[in-house]
mmCIF file of C-alpha atoms and ligand atoms in Angstrom:
data_model
loop_
_atom_site.group_PDB
_atom_site.id
_atom_site.type_symbol
_atom_site.label_atom_id
_atom_site.label_comp_id
_atom_site.label_asym_id
_atom_site.label_seq_id
_atom_site.Cartn_x
_atom_site.Cartn_y
_atom_site.Cartn_z
ATOM 1 C CA MET A 1 65.577 14.410 -6.734
ATOM 2 C CA SER A 2 63.179 15.603 -4.040
ATOM 3 C CA VAL A 3 61.073 13.660 -1.596
ATOM 4 C CA PRO A 4 57.364 13.220 -2.516
ATOM 5 C CA ILE A 5 55.069 15.514 -0.509
ATOM 6 C CA VAL A 6 51.527 14.563 0.507
ATOM 7 C CA ARG A 7 49.111 16.985 2.144
ATOM 8 C CA SER A 8 46.020 14.943 2.967
ATOM 9 C CA VAL A 9 45.330 12.011 5.279
ATOM 10 C CA ASP A 10 43.855 10.113 2.292
ATOM 11 C CA GLN A 11 47.023 10.488 0.208
ATOM 12 C CA LEU A 12 49.148 9.535 3.206
ATOM 13 C CA ARG A 13 47.077 6.404 3.824
ATOM 14 C CA GLU A 14 47.352 5.380 0.136
ATOM 15 C CA SER A 15 51.157 5.409 0.404
ATOM 16 C CA VAL A 16 51.099 3.594 3.720
ATOM 17 C CA ALA A 17 48.654 0.958 2.404
ATOM 18 C CA ALA A 18 50.937 0.258 -0.573
ATOM 19 C CA TRP A 19 53.914 -0.153 1.762
ATOM 20 C CA ARG A 20 51.927 -2.426 4.050
ATOM 21 C CA CYS A 21 51.229 -4.691 1.038
ATOM 22 C CA GLU A 22 55.011 -4.987 0.622
ATOM 23 C CA GLY A 23 55.254 -5.975 4.303
ATOM 24 C CA VAL A 24 57.756 -3.235 5.149
ATOM 25 C CA ARG A 25 58.336 -1.511 8.511
ATOM 26 C CA ILE A 26 57.435 2.164 8.717
ATOM 27 C CA ALA A 27 59.012 4.882 10.871
ATOM 28 C CA LEU A 28 57.712 8.337 11.644
ATOM 29 C CA VAL A 29 59.798 11.457 12.352
ATOM 30 C CA PRO A 30 57.393 14.222 13.448
ATOM 31 C CA THR A 31 58.713 17.787 13.021
ATOM 32 C CA MET A 32 57.567 21.365 12.859
ATOM 33 C CA GLY A 33 60.032 22.091 10.051
ATOM 34 C CA VAL A 34 63.136 24.286 9.857
ATOM 35 C CA LEU A 35 64.973 21.009 9.609
ATOM 36 C CA HIS A 36 68.467 20.843 11.038
ATOM 37 C CA GLU A 37 71.050 18.159 11.656
ATOM 38 C CA GLY A 38 69.088 17.011 14.737
ATOM 39 C CA HIS A 39 66.061 16.136 12.586
ATOM 40 C CA LEU A 40 68.263 14.564 9.910
ATOM 41 C CA SER A 41 69.943 12.403 12.563
ATOM 42 C CA LEU A 42 66.455 11.135 13.515
ATOM 43 C CA VAL A 43 65.810 10.204 9.873
ATOM 44 C CA ARG A 44 69.138 8.354 9.700
ATOM 45 C CA ALA A 45 68.364 6.514 12.951
ATOM 46 C CA ALA A 46 64.889 5.678 11.612
ATOM 47 C CA LEU A 47 66.380 4.201 8.435
ATOM 48 C CA GLU A 48 68.363 1.764 10.558
ATOM 49 C CA LYS A 49 65.172 0.305 12.058
ATOM 50 C CA ALA A 50 62.610 0.743 9.300
ATOM 51 C CA ASP A 51 62.324 0.325 5.543
ATOM 52 C CA ARG A 52 60.259 3.485 4.949
ATOM 53 C CA VAL A 53 60.543 6.788 6.773
ATOM 54 C CA ILE A 54 57.776 9.384 6.833
ATOM 55 C CA VAL A 55 58.777 12.875 7.987
ATOM 56 C CA THR A 56 55.892 15.098 9.010
ATOM 57 C CA LEU A 57 55.979 18.880 8.837
ATOM 58 C CA PHE A 58 53.182 20.604 10.682
ATOM 59 C CA VAL A 59 53.480 23.760 12.751
ATOM 60 C CA ASN A 60 50.869 22.701 15.249
ATOM 61 C CA PRO A 61 48.832 25.725 16.409
ATOM 62 C CA LYS A 62 47.446 23.784 19.389
ATOM 63 C CA GLN A 63 50.837 23.511 21.090
ATOM 64 C CA PHE A 64 51.627 27.234 21.064
ATOM 65 C CA ASN A 65 50.418 29.003 24.170
ATOM 66 C CA SER A 66 51.172 32.399 22.609
ATOM 67 C CA GLN A 67 49.819 33.614 19.251
ATOM 68 C CA ALA A 68 52.942 35.786 18.872
ATOM 69 C CA ASP A 69 55.170 32.711 19.265
ATOM 70 C CA LEU A 70 53.102 30.848 16.643
ATOM 71 C CA ALA A 71 53.267 33.780 14.208
ATOM 72 C CA ALA A 72 57.038 34.140 14.726
ATOM 73 C CA TYR A 73 57.733 30.412 14.304
ATOM 74 C CA PRO A 74 59.996 30.063 11.242
ATOM 75 C CA ARG A 75 58.625 28.254 8.162
ATOM 76 C CA THR A 76 60.978 26.945 5.442
ATOM 77 C CA GLU A 77 59.119 24.126 3.681
ATOM 78 C CA ASN A 78 61.018 24.215 0.365
ATOM 79 C CA GLU A 79 64.407 24.086 2.063
ATOM 80 C CA ASP A 80 63.127 21.376 4.419
ATOM 81 C CA ALA A 81 61.895 19.206 1.524
ATOM 82 C CA ALA A 82 65.253 19.618 -0.262
ATOM 83 C CA LYS A 83 67.134 18.315 2.806
ATOM 84 C CA LEU A 84 65.132 15.103 3.064
ATOM 85 C CA ALA A 85 65.915 13.271 -0.186
ATOM 86 C CA PRO A 86 69.709 13.176 0.380
ATOM 87 C CA VAL A 87 69.282 11.517 3.797
ATOM 88 C CA GLY A 88 66.909 8.917 2.351
ATOM 89 C CA ALA A 89 63.466 9.862 3.762
ATOM 90 C CA HIS A 90 60.654 8.394 1.663
ATOM 91 C CA LEU A 91 57.756 10.793 2.170
ATOM 92 C CA LEU A 92 57.044 14.250 3.552
ATOM 93 C CA TYR A 93 53.574 14.631 5.048
ATOM 94 C CA ALA A 94 52.797 18.355 5.312
ATOM 95 C CA PRO A 95 49.098 18.886 6.000
ATOM 96 C CA ASP A 96 47.632 22.333 6.571
ATOM 97 C CA ALA A 97 45.705 23.273 9.719
ATOM 98 C CA GLU A 98 42.285 22.574 8.083
ATOM 99 C CA GLU A 99 43.387 19.045 7.167
ATOM 100 C CA MET A 100 44.646 18.342 10.698
ATOM 101 C CA TYR A 101 41.840 20.115 12.525
ATOM 102 C CA PRO A 102 38.782 20.263 10.228
ATOM 103 C CA ALA A 103 35.798 22.404 11.195
ATOM 104 C CA GLY A 104 34.122 20.892 14.249
ATOM 105 C CA PHE A 105 37.288 19.288 15.585
ATOM 106 C CA ALA A 106 36.597 18.798 19.294
ATOM 107 C CA THR A 107 39.023 16.285 20.780
ATOM 108 C CA THR A 108 41.944 16.947 23.104
ATOM 109 C CA VAL A 109 44.381 14.322 24.297
ATOM 110 C CA SER A 110 45.539 15.188 27.807
ATOM 111 C CA VAL A 111 48.223 13.204 29.574
ATOM 112 C CA CYS A 112 48.173 13.810 33.331
ATOM 113 C CA GLY A 113 51.233 13.692 35.539
ATOM 114 C CA VAL A 114 54.014 13.729 33.015
ATOM 115 C CA SER A 115 52.745 16.933 31.402
ATOM 116 C CA GLU A 116 52.821 18.759 34.749
ATOM 117 C CA GLY A 117 55.894 20.658 35.984
ATOM 118 C CA LEU A 118 58.951 21.702 33.966
ATOM 119 C CA CYS A 119 57.739 23.034 30.567
ATOM 120 C CA GLY A 120 54.152 22.182 31.557
ATOM 121 C CA THR A 121 54.228 24.860 34.245
ATOM 122 C CA PHE A 122 55.404 27.597 31.926
ATOM 123 C CA ARG A 123 53.536 26.644 28.743
ATOM 124 C CA PRO A 124 49.925 25.953 29.806
ATOM 125 C CA GLY A 125 48.149 23.778 27.254
ATOM 126 C CA HIS A 126 51.347 23.047 25.333
ATOM 127 C CA PHE A 127 51.487 19.345 26.117
ATOM 128 C CA ASP A 128 47.775 18.839 25.383
ATOM 129 C CA GLY A 129 48.523 20.256 21.936
ATOM 130 C CA VAL A 130 51.547 17.994 21.505
ATOM 131 C CA ALA A 131 49.703 14.871 22.720
ATOM 132 C CA THR A 132 46.718 15.605 20.468
ATOM 133 C CA VAL A 133 48.724 16.117 17.291
ATOM 134 C CA VAL A 134 51.161 13.273 17.951
ATOM 135 C CA ALA A 135 48.274 10.861 18.650
ATOM 136 C CA LYS A 136 46.767 11.907 15.316
ATOM 137 C CA LEU A 137 50.098 11.475 13.512
ATOM 138 C CA PHE A 138 50.530 7.998 15.017
ATOM 139 C CA LEU A 139 47.037 7.007 13.900
ATOM 140 C CA GLN A 140 47.255 8.672 10.475
ATOM 141 C CA THR A 141 50.583 7.020 9.614
ATOM 142 C CA SER A 142 50.121 3.777 11.609
ATOM 143 C CA ALA A 143 53.905 3.807 11.882
ATOM 144 C CA ASP A 144 55.740 1.002 13.672
ATOM 145 C CA PHE A 145 58.332 3.391 15.171
ATOM 146 C CA GLY A 146 58.274 7.041 16.210
ATOM 147 C CA PHE A 147 61.590 8.898 16.493
ATOM 148 C CA PHE A 148 62.015 11.820 18.891
ATOM 149 C CA GLY A 149 65.013 13.875 20.011
ATOM 150 C CA GLU A 150 66.099 13.934 23.651
ATOM 151 C CA LYS A 151 66.321 17.726 23.687
ATOM 152 C CA ASP A 152 62.557 17.621 24.307
ATOM 153 C CA PHE A 153 62.953 15.142 27.136
ATOM 154 C CA GLN A 154 59.582 15.739 28.796
ATOM 155 C CA GLN A 155 57.904 15.370 25.393
ATOM 156 C CA ILE A 156 59.388 11.879 24.989
ATOM 157 C CA HIS A 157 57.935 10.814 28.339
ATOM 158 C CA LEU A 158 54.582 12.314 27.382
ATOM 159 C CA VAL A 159 54.439 10.605 23.995
ATOM 160 C CA ARG A 160 55.442 7.218 25.457
ATOM 161 C CA ARG A 161 52.751 7.458 28.152
ATOM 162 C CA MET A 162 50.121 8.552 25.629
ATOM 163 C CA ALA A 163 50.879 5.720 23.162
ATOM 164 C CA ARG A 164 50.849 3.169 25.981
ATOM 165 C CA ASP A 165 47.611 4.490 27.489
ATOM 166 C CA LEU A 166 45.805 4.611 24.141
ATOM 167 C CA ASP A 167 47.110 1.190 23.010
ATOM 168 C CA ILE A 168 48.696 2.680 19.905
ATOM 169 C CA PRO A 169 51.052 -0.033 18.664
ATOM 170 C CA ILE A 170 54.155 2.073 18.075
ATOM 171 C CA THR A 171 57.656 1.844 19.540
ATOM 172 C CA ILE A 172 59.049 5.212 20.621
ATOM 173 C CA VAL A 173 62.765 5.631 19.986
ATOM 174 C CA ALA A 174 64.607 8.448 21.783
ATOM 175 C CA CYS A 175 67.747 9.774 20.074
ATOM 176 C CA PRO A 176 70.541 11.878 21.599
ATOM 177 C CA THR A 177 70.490 15.673 21.290
ATOM 178 C CA VAL A 178 72.644 16.927 18.421
ATOM 179 C CA ARG A 179 74.793 19.941 19.306
ATOM 180 C CA GLU A 180 76.777 22.662 17.598
ATOM 181 C CA ALA A 181 80.561 22.468 18.074
ATOM 182 C CA ASP A 182 80.255 24.930 20.986
ATOM 183 C CA GLY A 183 77.635 22.763 22.745
ATOM 184 C CA LEU A 184 74.439 24.633 21.846
ATOM 185 C CA ALA A 185 71.618 22.112 21.370
ATOM 186 C CA LEU A 186 70.272 22.296 17.816
ATOM 187 C CA SER A 187 66.805 23.821 17.730
ATOM 188 C CA SER A 188 64.624 25.396 15.074
ATOM 189 C CA ARG A 189 64.425 28.394 17.415
ATOM 190 C CA ASN A 190 68.190 29.054 17.162
ATOM 191 C CA VAL A 191 67.666 30.887 13.843
ATOM 192 C CA ARG A 192 65.920 33.635 15.833
ATOM 193 C CA LEU A 193 69.022 34.455 17.900
ATOM 194 C CA SER A 194 70.898 37.678 17.102
ATOM 195 C CA PRO A 195 74.679 37.288 16.652
ATOM 196 C CA ALA A 196 75.210 38.609 20.198
ATOM 197 C CA GLU A 197 72.628 36.160 21.603
ATOM 198 C CA ARG A 198 74.123 33.323 19.581
ATOM 199 C CA ALA A 199 77.465 33.990 21.285
ATOM 200 C CA VAL A 200 75.838 33.692 24.725
ATOM 201 C CA ALA A 201 73.523 30.745 23.902
ATOM 202 C CA PRO A 202 76.030 27.856 24.508
ATOM 203 C CA LYS A 203 76.351 28.980 28.141
ATOM 204 C CA LEU A 204 73.149 27.089 28.912
ATOM 205 C CA SER A 205 74.642 23.737 27.931
ATOM 206 C CA SER A 206 78.036 24.520 29.476
ATOM 207 C CA VAL A 207 76.425 25.441 32.818
ATOM 208 C CA LEU A 208 74.309 22.265 32.668
ATOM 209 C CA LEU A 209 77.381 20.125 32.034
ATOM 210 C CA LYS A 210 79.387 21.809 34.792
ATOM 211 C CA THR A 211 76.459 21.459 37.198
ATOM 212 C CA ALA A 212 76.090 17.785 36.351
ATOM 213 C CA GLU A 213 79.808 17.243 37.020
ATOM 214 C CA ARG A 214 79.590 19.043 40.362
ATOM 215 C CA LEU A 215 76.543 17.030 41.423
ATOM 216 C CA GLU A 216 78.212 13.805 40.336
ATOM 217 C CA ARG A 217 81.190 14.719 42.526
ATOM 218 C CA GLY A 218 78.848 15.076 45.510
ATOM 219 C CA SER A 219 78.110 18.805 45.574
ATOM 220 C CA PRO A 220 74.844 19.420 47.529
ATOM 221 C CA ILE A 221 71.911 19.580 45.137
ATOM 222 C CA MET A 222 69.879 22.656 46.097
ATOM 223 C CA PRO A 223 72.750 25.144 46.633
ATOM 224 C CA THR A 224 74.468 23.903 43.474
ATOM 225 C CA LEU A 225 71.302 24.411 41.419
ATOM 226 C CA ALA A 226 70.879 27.926 42.871
ATOM 227 C CA GLU A 227 74.452 28.836 41.881
ATOM 228 C CA SER A 228 73.940 27.440 38.412
ATOM 229 C CA ARG A 229 70.743 29.465 37.911
ATOM 230 C CA ALA A 230 72.712 32.576 38.832
ATOM 231 C CA ALA A 231 75.503 31.582 36.412
ATOM 232 C CA ILE A 232 73.001 31.306 33.516
ATOM 233 C CA LEU A 233 71.693 34.804 34.282
ATOM 234 C CA THR A 234 75.183 36.244 34.679
ATOM 235 C CA ALA A 235 76.087 34.791 31.274
ATOM 236 C CA GLY A 236 73.383 36.975 29.681
ATOM 237 C CA TYR A 237 70.160 34.945 29.773
ATOM 238 C CA ARG A 238 67.160 37.098 30.717
ATOM 239 C CA GLU A 239 65.221 34.541 32.786
ATOM 240 C CA VAL A 240 65.621 30.962 33.971
ATOM 241 C CA GLU A 241 62.204 29.302 34.010
ATOM 242 C CA TYR A 242 63.458 26.137 35.626
ATOM 243 C CA LEU A 243 66.632 24.248 36.396
ATOM 244 C CA GLU A 244 65.708 20.952 37.966
ATOM 245 C CA LEU A 245 67.031 17.532 38.729
ATOM 246 C CA ARG A 246 64.600 14.747 37.880
ATOM 247 C CA ASP A 247 64.505 10.969 37.865
ATOM 248 C CA GLU A 248 65.366 9.949 34.317
ATOM 249 C CA ALA A 249 62.892 7.059 34.297
ATOM 250 C CA ASP A 250 59.714 8.852 35.442
ATOM 251 C CA LEU A 251 60.658 12.559 35.590
ATOM 252 C CA GLN A 252 59.759 12.787 39.275
ATOM 253 C CA PRO A 253 61.734 15.381 41.292
ATOM 254 C CA ILE A 254 64.629 13.830 43.220
ATOM 255 C CA THR A 255 66.608 15.079 46.157
ATOM 256 C CA SER A 256 69.411 12.552 46.073
ATOM 257 C CA LEU A 257 71.474 11.083 43.276
ATOM 258 C CA ASP A 258 70.656 7.470 44.032
ATOM 259 C CA ARG A 259 69.292 6.644 40.579
ATOM 260 C CA PRO A 260 69.872 7.729 36.955
ATOM 261 C CA ALA A 261 68.923 11.401 36.696
ATOM 262 C CA ARG A 262 68.485 14.261 34.221
ATOM 263 C CA LEU A 263 69.213 17.895 34.788
ATOM 264 C CA LEU A 264 66.706 19.930 32.767
ATOM 265 C CA ALA A 265 66.498 23.659 32.094
ATOM 266 C CA ALA A 266 64.498 26.253 30.191
ATOM 267 C CA ALA A 267 65.706 29.833 29.905
ATOM 268 C CA TRP A 268 64.972 32.954 27.897
ATOM 269 C CA LEU A 269 67.688 34.601 25.860
ATOM 270 C CA GLY A 270 66.177 37.899 24.739
ATOM 271 C CA GLY A 271 62.914 36.910 23.029
ATOM 272 C CA THR A 272 63.877 33.264 22.489
ATOM 273 C CA ARG A 273 63.098 30.439 24.864
ATOM 274 C CA LEU A 274 65.691 27.648 24.837
ATOM 275 C CA ILE A 275 65.560 24.276 26.573
ATOM 276 C CA ASP A 276 68.242 21.695 27.191
ATOM 277 C CA ASN A 277 69.017 18.744 29.433
ATOM 278 C CA VAL A 278 71.938 16.496 30.347
ATOM 279 C CA ARG A 279 72.222 13.059 31.846
ATOM 280 C CA LEU A 280 73.963 12.396 35.171
ATOM 281 C CA PHE A 281 76.011 9.259 35.249
ATOM 282 C CA ARG A 282 77.496 8.730 38.673
ATOM 283 C CA ILE A 283 75.192 7.609 41.397
ATOM 284 C CA GLY A 284 75.745 7.944 45.128
ATOM 285 C CA SER A 285 75.663 11.496 46.505
ATOM 286 C CA THR A 286 72.880 12.897 48.655
ATOM 287 C CA ASP A 287 71.698 16.415 49.430
HETATM 288 O O1 PAF B 364 59.066 18.412 18.823
HETATM 289 C C1 PAF B 364 58.353 18.947 17.946
HETATM 290 O O2 PAF B 364 58.853 19.508 16.960
HETATM 291 C C2 PAF B 364 56.843 18.932 18.106
HETATM 292 O O3 PAF B 364 56.473 19.054 19.440
HETATM 293 C C3 PAF B 364 56.177 17.699 17.456
HETATM 294 C C4 PAF B 364 56.602 16.413 18.153
HETATM 295 C C5 PAF B 364 56.529 17.638 15.987
HETATM 296 C C6 PAF B 364 54.657 17.800 17.593
HETATM 297 O O4 PAF B 364 54.170 18.916 16.931
#
């Protein structure tokens, strides 16, 4: 049995209206496809809170700042649809670009502050694209809950701010990053890694974890981060875009570990850009 697929806003709203008549709670899991265990874990988490789960599959052109990246983004809709029924998703919404952005489309949702720095610095326009499409998905589905993975930590902050600012009545639920056995964060981009790159890839998460441990033990922040950047490059990554310590609650830069923090990184392995982040638990050290 496969999950029903709808491709238009009208069809989507028909399904949602029927569910609303039953008085059920609806959850949304937005994706760009190439579904992996991380996405499926979001569906499972969504099923614990809601009675119906809509997964969306839309490779959103507005959030790619490079046409080459958009063209190279993997697309596996049939395989994706086949993975959804066994986990219990109820509907796959997979509109095309004309349905999402019909001729004349002229609106951009821009979230200041939270979309600046980190990925925002290196992917100009990316978060406007994310905020615009996610706002549309929230409004199209009128879901009660939206489920997002913590791998895209800045995105969660952005989406929360946007929903709050626009009075969209949805509860955002953040779920832990799912990892391979060797620590590599699951990502649709991992399929692009060559075998040699795949062997190097887990170094990003292992350096992040080691750095977090060192900082928690009181190692000075700036020199420790500089050493960790060098360690990522020595491991075989081509470029480290950022490796930063931020306040977990508002993503502001911090210079002392006096509150819950996140260590976030983005780095290029050959032609693939990977991001990851870890939480710091112990509080008390200063730089
Ligand atoms: O995280 C993603 O896959 C995308 O940014 C999202 C949330 C589906 C919006 O296109």
